[in-house]
Amino acid sequence: MELTMGSLPVANVQALAAASRDVPERYIRPEAGAHPGFADCGVDIPVIDFSRFLDPDSSRDESSKLHLACQNWGFFQLINHTVPKEVIEKMKLDVREFFQLPLEEKRQLAQVTGDVQGYGQLFVVSKDQKLDWADVLYLNTQPAPERCLRAALDNYSAELKNLADRLLEIMAKNLELNPDVVTDKFKVGIQSIRFNYYPPCPQADKVLGFSQHSDADLITLVLQVNQVQGLQIKRSGEWFPVMPLPGAFIVNVGDIFEILSNGRYKSIEHRVVVNTERERLSIATFHSPQSHAMIGPLQELVRGSGARYKTVNHEDFMKLFFSSKLDGKSFLDRMRY
Ligand code: OGA
Ligand code: NI
């Protein structure tokens, strides 16, 4: 089968949800099962306080907390970070406004064939695959935006890149990597932002807003736009809801980090469930190394144990990533020896 690096056109979910209470068969997923629902009890993922990195008295302590969080969880909440409240609030406002626009206007930013960028749905690669109950706006935001971006997006993108760079530096230090490696692989080269819109669904427990996946980047920072819970992470084979703290980013280690660290830090599978009554919005910002960086286990972390993953260039990485969407076999499994 031919490999498309884009997504096949399918129904707009927001319009579908507004038009009828019937949920088409293509969205019904056996594995959605009885999920824990929207209870107030979630799993308490570690909380990392960014301000403690800036204080010499507490930075060592917070760094080792971060190291343990990355090793044992792959997910943490980041509070007291550097992103100004105004930048976040303006971004939230704009994203709400965007999804409230009439369909015709949103479609001016529609995905074009062969590109995942734009407004639409993600990773639809075959005519019979199950579909996610969500619409997305996906944009490559760094380097040099190719689209004309609004100021809110520019600011948000720059602030998150800066924060991600600082986090990556601390994470690399925790792994005792030498500075050259850090400059080459642990600096944000590529950033993309995905605005996720999950309409309410009358059969919420039968569909998934975003089916099980891990993120294919170095680190992801997720901002929940409204107060509707939906993110679940997989831990010891079970799904646990994550309850974001106000103003926090949910941060997770991505596949590229897992590979570079030769498995020391894990990229954890997660998914999104939807609500029967309320829409949910989130902003996921993905950070990857520059496109010339080779993706493979770092020499200094391979010694003794041997490489557990292959080494590939950016182009082959993208090909493997998209083919994993085709056959449903996990991308990390394809990279593993
Ligand atoms: C993603 C993702 C989580 C969310 O976009 O990769 O996992 O809460 N999103 O929407
Ligand atoms: Ni994700």
Coordinates of C-alpha atoms and ligand atoms in Angstrom, one line a residue:
M1 CA 0.0 0.0 0.0
E2 CA 1.2 3.5 -0.7
L3 CA 2.5 5.5 2.2
T4 CA 0.7 8.8 2.6
M5 CA 2.4 11.3 5.0
G6 CA -1.0 13.0 5.4
S7 CA -4.5 12.0 6.3
L8 CA -7.5 10.9 4.2
P9 CA -10.5 13.2 4.4
V10 CA -13.3 12.1 6.8
A11 CA -16.3 13.7 8.4
N12 CA -15.9 16.8 10.5
V13 CA -16.7 15.5 14.1
Q14 CA -17.9 18.8 15.5
A15 CA -20.5 19.0 12.7
L16 CA -21.4 15.4 13.1
A17 CA -22.0 15.8 16.9
A18 CA -24.1 18.9 16.3
A19 CA -26.3 17.2 13.6
S20 CA -27.4 14.0 15.3
R21 CA -27.2 11.9 18.5
D22 CA -26.3 8.8 16.5
V23 CA -22.7 7.8 16.6
P24 CA -21.6 6.2 13.3
E25 CA -20.1 2.7 13.5
R26 CA -16.6 3.9 12.5
Y27 CA -16.3 5.7 15.8
I28 CA -17.4 2.8 18.1
R29 CA -14.4 1.1 19.6
P30 CA -14.5 -2.2 21.5
E31 CA -11.4 -1.2 23.5
A32 CA -13.0 2.0 24.8
G33 CA -14.8 -0.2 27.3
A34 CA -15.9 1.0 30.7
H35 CA -13.3 3.6 31.4
P36 CA -13.0 5.1 34.8
G37 CA -15.2 8.0 33.6
F38 CA -15.0 11.5 34.8
A39 CA -14.6 10.9 38.5
D40 CA -12.6 13.4 40.5
C41 CA -10.1 10.9 41.4
G42 CA -7.1 10.6 39.1
V43 CA -3.7 9.3 39.4
D44 CA -1.3 11.7 41.1
I45 CA 1.5 12.1 38.6
P46 CA 4.6 13.8 40.0
V47 CA 4.5 17.6 40.3
I48 CA 7.6 19.5 39.3
D49 CA 8.0 23.1 40.4
F50 CA 10.1 25.0 37.8
S51 CA 10.8 27.9 40.1
R52 CA 12.9 25.5 42.3
F53 CA 15.4 25.0 39.4
L54 CA 16.2 28.7 39.5
D55 CA 17.1 28.7 43.2
P56 CA 20.5 27.3 44.0
D57 CA 19.2 26.0 47.3
S58 CA 16.6 23.8 45.8
S59 CA 17.7 23.1 42.2
R60 CA 19.6 19.9 42.9
D61 CA 16.6 18.5 44.9
E62 CA 14.1 19.4 42.1
S63 CA 16.5 18.0 39.4
S64 CA 16.5 14.6 41.1
K65 CA 12.7 14.7 41.5
L66 CA 12.5 15.4 37.8
H67 CA 14.9 12.5 37.1
L68 CA 12.7 10.1 39.1
A69 CA 9.6 11.4 37.4
C70 CA 11.1 10.8 34.0
Q71 CA 12.3 7.3 34.9
N72 CA 9.3 6.0 36.8
W73 CA 6.4 7.9 35.2
G74 CA 7.3 9.5 31.8
F75 CA 4.7 12.1 32.8
F76 CA 4.6 15.0 35.2
Q77 CA 2.8 18.3 35.9
L78 CA 4.9 21.4 35.6
I79 CA 3.9 24.3 37.9
N80 CA 5.4 27.8 38.4
H81 CA 6.8 27.7 34.9
T82 CA 8.1 30.6 32.9
V83 CA 5.2 31.1 30.5
P84 CA 3.3 34.3 31.3
K85 CA -0.3 33.9 32.2
E86 CA -1.4 36.5 29.6
V87 CA 0.3 34.4 26.8
I88 CA -1.6 31.3 28.0
E89 CA -5.0 33.1 28.4
K90 CA -4.7 34.7 25.0
M91 CA -3.9 31.4 23.4
K92 CA -6.8 29.7 25.1
L93 CA -9.2 32.5 23.9
D94 CA -8.0 32.2 20.3
V95 CA -8.3 28.5 20.2
R96 CA -11.8 28.6 21.5
E97 CA -12.7 31.3 19.0
F98 CA -11.2 29.3 16.2
F99 CA -13.3 26.2 16.9
Q100 CA -16.4 28.3 17.3
L101 CA -16.0 29.7 13.7
P102 CA -18.5 28.4 11.1
L103 CA -17.2 25.2 9.4
E104 CA -16.7 27.1 6.1
E105 CA -14.3 29.5 7.8
K106 CA -12.4 26.8 9.6
R107 CA -12.0 25.0 6.3
Q108 CA -10.0 27.8 4.9
L109 CA -7.2 26.3 7.0
A110 CA -8.1 22.7 5.8
Q111 CA -5.4 20.1 5.4
V112 CA -4.2 19.6 1.9
T113 CA -3.5 16.1 0.5
G114 CA -0.1 14.8 1.7
D115 CA 0.3 17.2 4.6
V116 CA -0.8 16.7 8.2
Q117 CA -0.8 20.5 8.7
G118 CA -4.1 22.3 8.8
Y119 CA -7.6 21.8 10.1
G120 CA -9.1 18.3 9.9
Q121 CA -8.4 14.9 11.4
L122 CA -5.2 13.1 12.0
F123 CA -3.6 9.9 10.8
V124 CA -6.5 8.5 8.8
V125 CA -4.6 6.1 6.6
S126 CA -7.2 3.6 5.5
K127 CA -10.8 3.5 4.4
D128 CA -11.9 1.1 7.1
Q129 CA -9.9 2.1 10.2
K130 CA -11.7 3.2 13.3
L131 CA -11.9 7.0 13.8
D132 CA -11.2 9.3 16.7
W133 CA -14.0 11.5 18.1
A134 CA -12.1 14.8 17.5
D135 CA -11.1 17.5 15.1
V136 CA -7.7 19.1 15.2
L137 CA -5.7 22.1 13.9
Y138 CA -2.1 21.0 13.5
L139 CA 0.6 23.5 12.7
N140 CA 4.4 23.3 12.3
T141 CA 5.5 26.3 14.4
Q142 CA 9.3 26.2 14.6
P143 CA 11.5 26.8 12.7
A144 CA 10.3 29.9 10.7
P145 CA 6.6 29.4 10.6
E146 CA 5.4 28.8 7.1
R147 CA 1.9 30.0 7.8
C148 CA 0.8 33.5 8.7
L149 CA 0.4 33.2 12.4
R150 CA -1.5 35.3 14.8
A151 CA 0.4 37.1 17.5
A152 CA -1.0 34.8 20.2
L153 CA 0.4 31.8 18.5
D154 CA 3.8 33.4 17.9
N155 CA 4.2 34.3 21.6
Y156 CA 2.9 30.9 22.8
S157 CA 5.2 29.0 20.4
A158 CA 8.3 31.0 21.5
E159 CA 7.5 30.8 25.2
L160 CA 7.0 27.0 25.0
K161 CA 10.1 26.5 23.0
N162 CA 12.1 28.4 25.6
L163 CA 10.6 26.4 28.4
A164 CA 11.1 23.1 26.6
D165 CA 14.8 24.0 25.9
R166 CA 15.3 24.7 29.6
L167 CA 13.6 21.5 30.7
L168 CA 15.6 19.4 28.1
E169 CA 18.8 20.9 29.4
I170 CA 18.0 19.8 33.0
M171 CA 16.9 16.4 31.8
A172 CA 20.1 16.0 29.8
K173 CA 22.2 17.0 32.8
N174 CA 20.4 14.4 34.9
L175 CA 21.6 11.8 32.4
E176 CA 25.1 13.2 32.7
L177 CA 25.4 13.8 29.0
N178 CA 28.3 15.9 27.6
P179 CA 27.5 19.4 26.3
D180 CA 28.1 18.6 22.6
V181 CA 25.3 16.0 22.7
V182 CA 23.0 18.4 24.4
T183 CA 23.6 21.1 21.8
D184 CA 23.1 18.6 19.0
K185 CA 20.1 16.6 20.2
F186 CA 18.5 18.2 23.2
K187 CA 17.7 21.6 21.7
V188 CA 14.3 22.2 20.1
G189 CA 14.7 22.3 16.4
I190 CA 11.2 21.4 15.3
Q191 CA 8.0 22.4 17.2
S192 CA 4.4 21.6 16.2
I193 CA 1.3 22.5 17.9
R194 CA -1.9 20.5 17.8
F195 CA -5.1 22.1 18.9
N196 CA -7.5 19.3 19.8
Y197 CA -11.3 19.8 19.8
Y198 CA -13.3 16.9 21.3
P199 CA -17.1 17.4 20.9
P200 CA -19.4 15.9 23.4
C201 CA -20.6 12.4 22.4
P202 CA -23.9 10.8 23.4
Q203 CA -22.1 7.4 23.6
A204 CA -19.0 8.8 25.2
D205 CA -18.0 5.4 26.7
K206 CA -18.0 3.8 23.3
V207 CA -15.6 6.2 21.5
L208 CA -12.2 7.6 22.0
G209 CA -11.3 11.2 21.5
F210 CA -7.7 10.2 20.8
S211 CA -7.0 6.5 20.7
Q212 CA -4.0 4.9 22.5
H213 CA -0.7 6.3 21.3
S214 CA 2.7 7.6 22.5
D215 CA 4.1 10.9 21.2
A216 CA 6.8 10.7 18.6
D217 CA 8.9 13.7 19.9
L218 CA 11.4 14.6 22.6
I219 CA 8.9 16.2 25.0
T220 CA 5.3 17.3 24.8
L221 CA 3.7 20.0 26.9
V222 CA -0.1 19.8 27.1
L223 CA -2.3 22.7 28.2
Q224 CA -5.9 21.8 29.0
V225 CA -8.0 24.7 27.8
N226 CA -11.2 24.1 29.7
Q227 CA -12.0 22.1 32.8
V228 CA -13.2 19.0 31.2
Q229 CA -11.1 16.0 32.2
G230 CA -10.2 13.5 29.5
L231 CA -6.5 12.5 29.4
Q232 CA -5.7 9.0 30.6
I233 CA -2.2 7.4 31.0
K234 CA -1.4 3.8 30.9
R235 CA 0.4 2.5 34.0
S236 CA 0.8 -1.2 34.9
G237 CA -1.6 -2.1 32.1
E238 CA -4.4 0.1 33.4
W239 CA -5.8 3.5 32.3
F240 CA -5.7 6.3 34.8
P241 CA -7.2 9.8 34.4
V242 CA -4.9 12.7 34.9
M243 CA -6.3 15.8 36.7
P244 CA -4.3 18.9 35.7
L245 CA -3.5 21.5 38.4
P246 CA -4.6 25.0 37.5
G247 CA -2.1 26.7 35.3
A248 CA 0.1 23.6 35.0
F249 CA 1.4 22.0 31.9
I250 CA 1.2 18.2 31.6
V251 CA 4.6 17.2 30.3
N252 CA 5.5 13.8 28.9
V253 CA 8.7 12.1 27.7
G254 CA 8.3 11.3 24.0
D255 CA 9.5 8.4 21.8
I256 CA 12.6 10.3 20.6
F257 CA 13.7 10.9 24.2
E258 CA 13.1 7.2 25.0
I259 CA 15.3 6.2 22.0
L260 CA 18.1 8.8 22.7
S261 CA 18.2 7.7 26.4
N262 CA 18.4 4.1 25.3
G263 CA 15.2 3.4 27.3
R264 CA 16.3 5.1 30.6
Y265 CA 13.2 7.4 30.2
K266 CA 10.0 5.9 28.9
S267 CA 7.5 7.3 26.5
I268 CA 4.2 6.3 28.0
E269 CA 1.1 5.4 26.1
H270 CA -1.9 7.7 26.7
R271 CA -5.4 8.3 25.3
V272 CA -8.2 10.8 25.5
V273 CA -11.8 9.9 26.5
V274 CA -14.7 12.3 25.8
N275 CA -17.6 13.7 27.8
T276 CA -21.3 13.1 27.1
E277 CA -22.3 16.7 27.8
R278 CA -19.3 19.0 27.4
E279 CA -16.8 19.7 24.7
R280 CA -13.1 19.5 25.6
L281 CA -10.2 21.5 24.2
S282 CA -6.5 21.0 24.6
I283 CA -3.3 22.3 23.1
A284 CA -0.5 19.9 22.7
T285 CA 3.0 21.3 21.8
F286 CA 5.5 18.8 20.5
H287 CA 9.3 19.3 20.5
S288 CA 11.8 17.5 18.4
P289 CA 15.5 17.9 17.6
Q290 CA 16.7 19.7 14.5
S291 CA 16.0 17.7 11.4
H292 CA 19.7 16.9 10.7
A293 CA 20.1 15.1 14.0
M294 CA 20.3 11.4 13.8
I295 CA 17.8 9.6 16.0
G296 CA 19.3 6.7 17.9
P297 CA 20.6 5.7 21.4
L298 CA 23.4 8.0 22.6
Q299 CA 26.9 6.4 22.7
E300 CA 27.4 7.2 26.4
L301 CA 24.2 5.5 27.4
V302 CA 24.8 2.4 25.3
R303 CA 28.1 1.4 27.0
G304 CA 27.7 -1.9 28.9
S305 CA 24.1 -2.6 28.0
G306 CA 24.2 -2.3 24.2
A307 CA 21.9 -0.3 21.9
R308 CA 18.2 -1.2 22.4
Y309 CA 17.0 0.8 19.4
K310 CA 18.0 1.4 15.8
T311 CA 19.6 4.7 14.6
V312 CA 17.8 6.5 11.7
N313 CA 17.9 9.9 10.1
H314 CA 14.9 12.3 10.2
E315 CA 13.5 11.1 6.8
D316 CA 13.5 7.4 7.7
F317 CA 12.1 8.3 11.1
M318 CA 9.1 10.0 9.5
K319 CA 8.6 7.1 7.2
L320 CA 8.7 4.6 10.0
F321 CA 6.3 6.8 12.0
F322 CA 3.7 7.0 9.2
S323 CA 4.0 3.3 8.4
S324 CA 3.3 2.5 12.0
K325 CA 0.0 4.4 11.6
L326 CA -0.8 2.1 8.6
D327 CA -0.4 -1.3 10.3
G328 CA -1.1 -0.2 13.9
K329 CA 2.2 -1.7 15.1
S330 CA 3.8 0.7 17.6
F331 CA 6.5 3.0 16.3
L332 CA 8.7 2.3 19.2
D333 CA 8.5 -1.5 18.5
R334 CA 9.7 -0.8 15.0
M335 CA 12.7 1.1 16.4
R336 CA 13.5 -1.6 18.9
Y337 CA 16.1 -4.3 18.3
Ligands
OGA1 C1 -1.9 14.5 21.9 C2 -2.5 14.2 23.2 C3 -3.9 14.9 25.1 C4 -5.0 15.8 25.4 O1 -2.4 15.5 21.3 O2 -0.9 13.8 21.5 O3 -2.1 13.2 23.8 O4 -5.3 16.0 26.5 N1 -3.4 15.0 23.7 O5 -5.7 16.2 24.4
NI2 NI -0.3 12.4 22.9

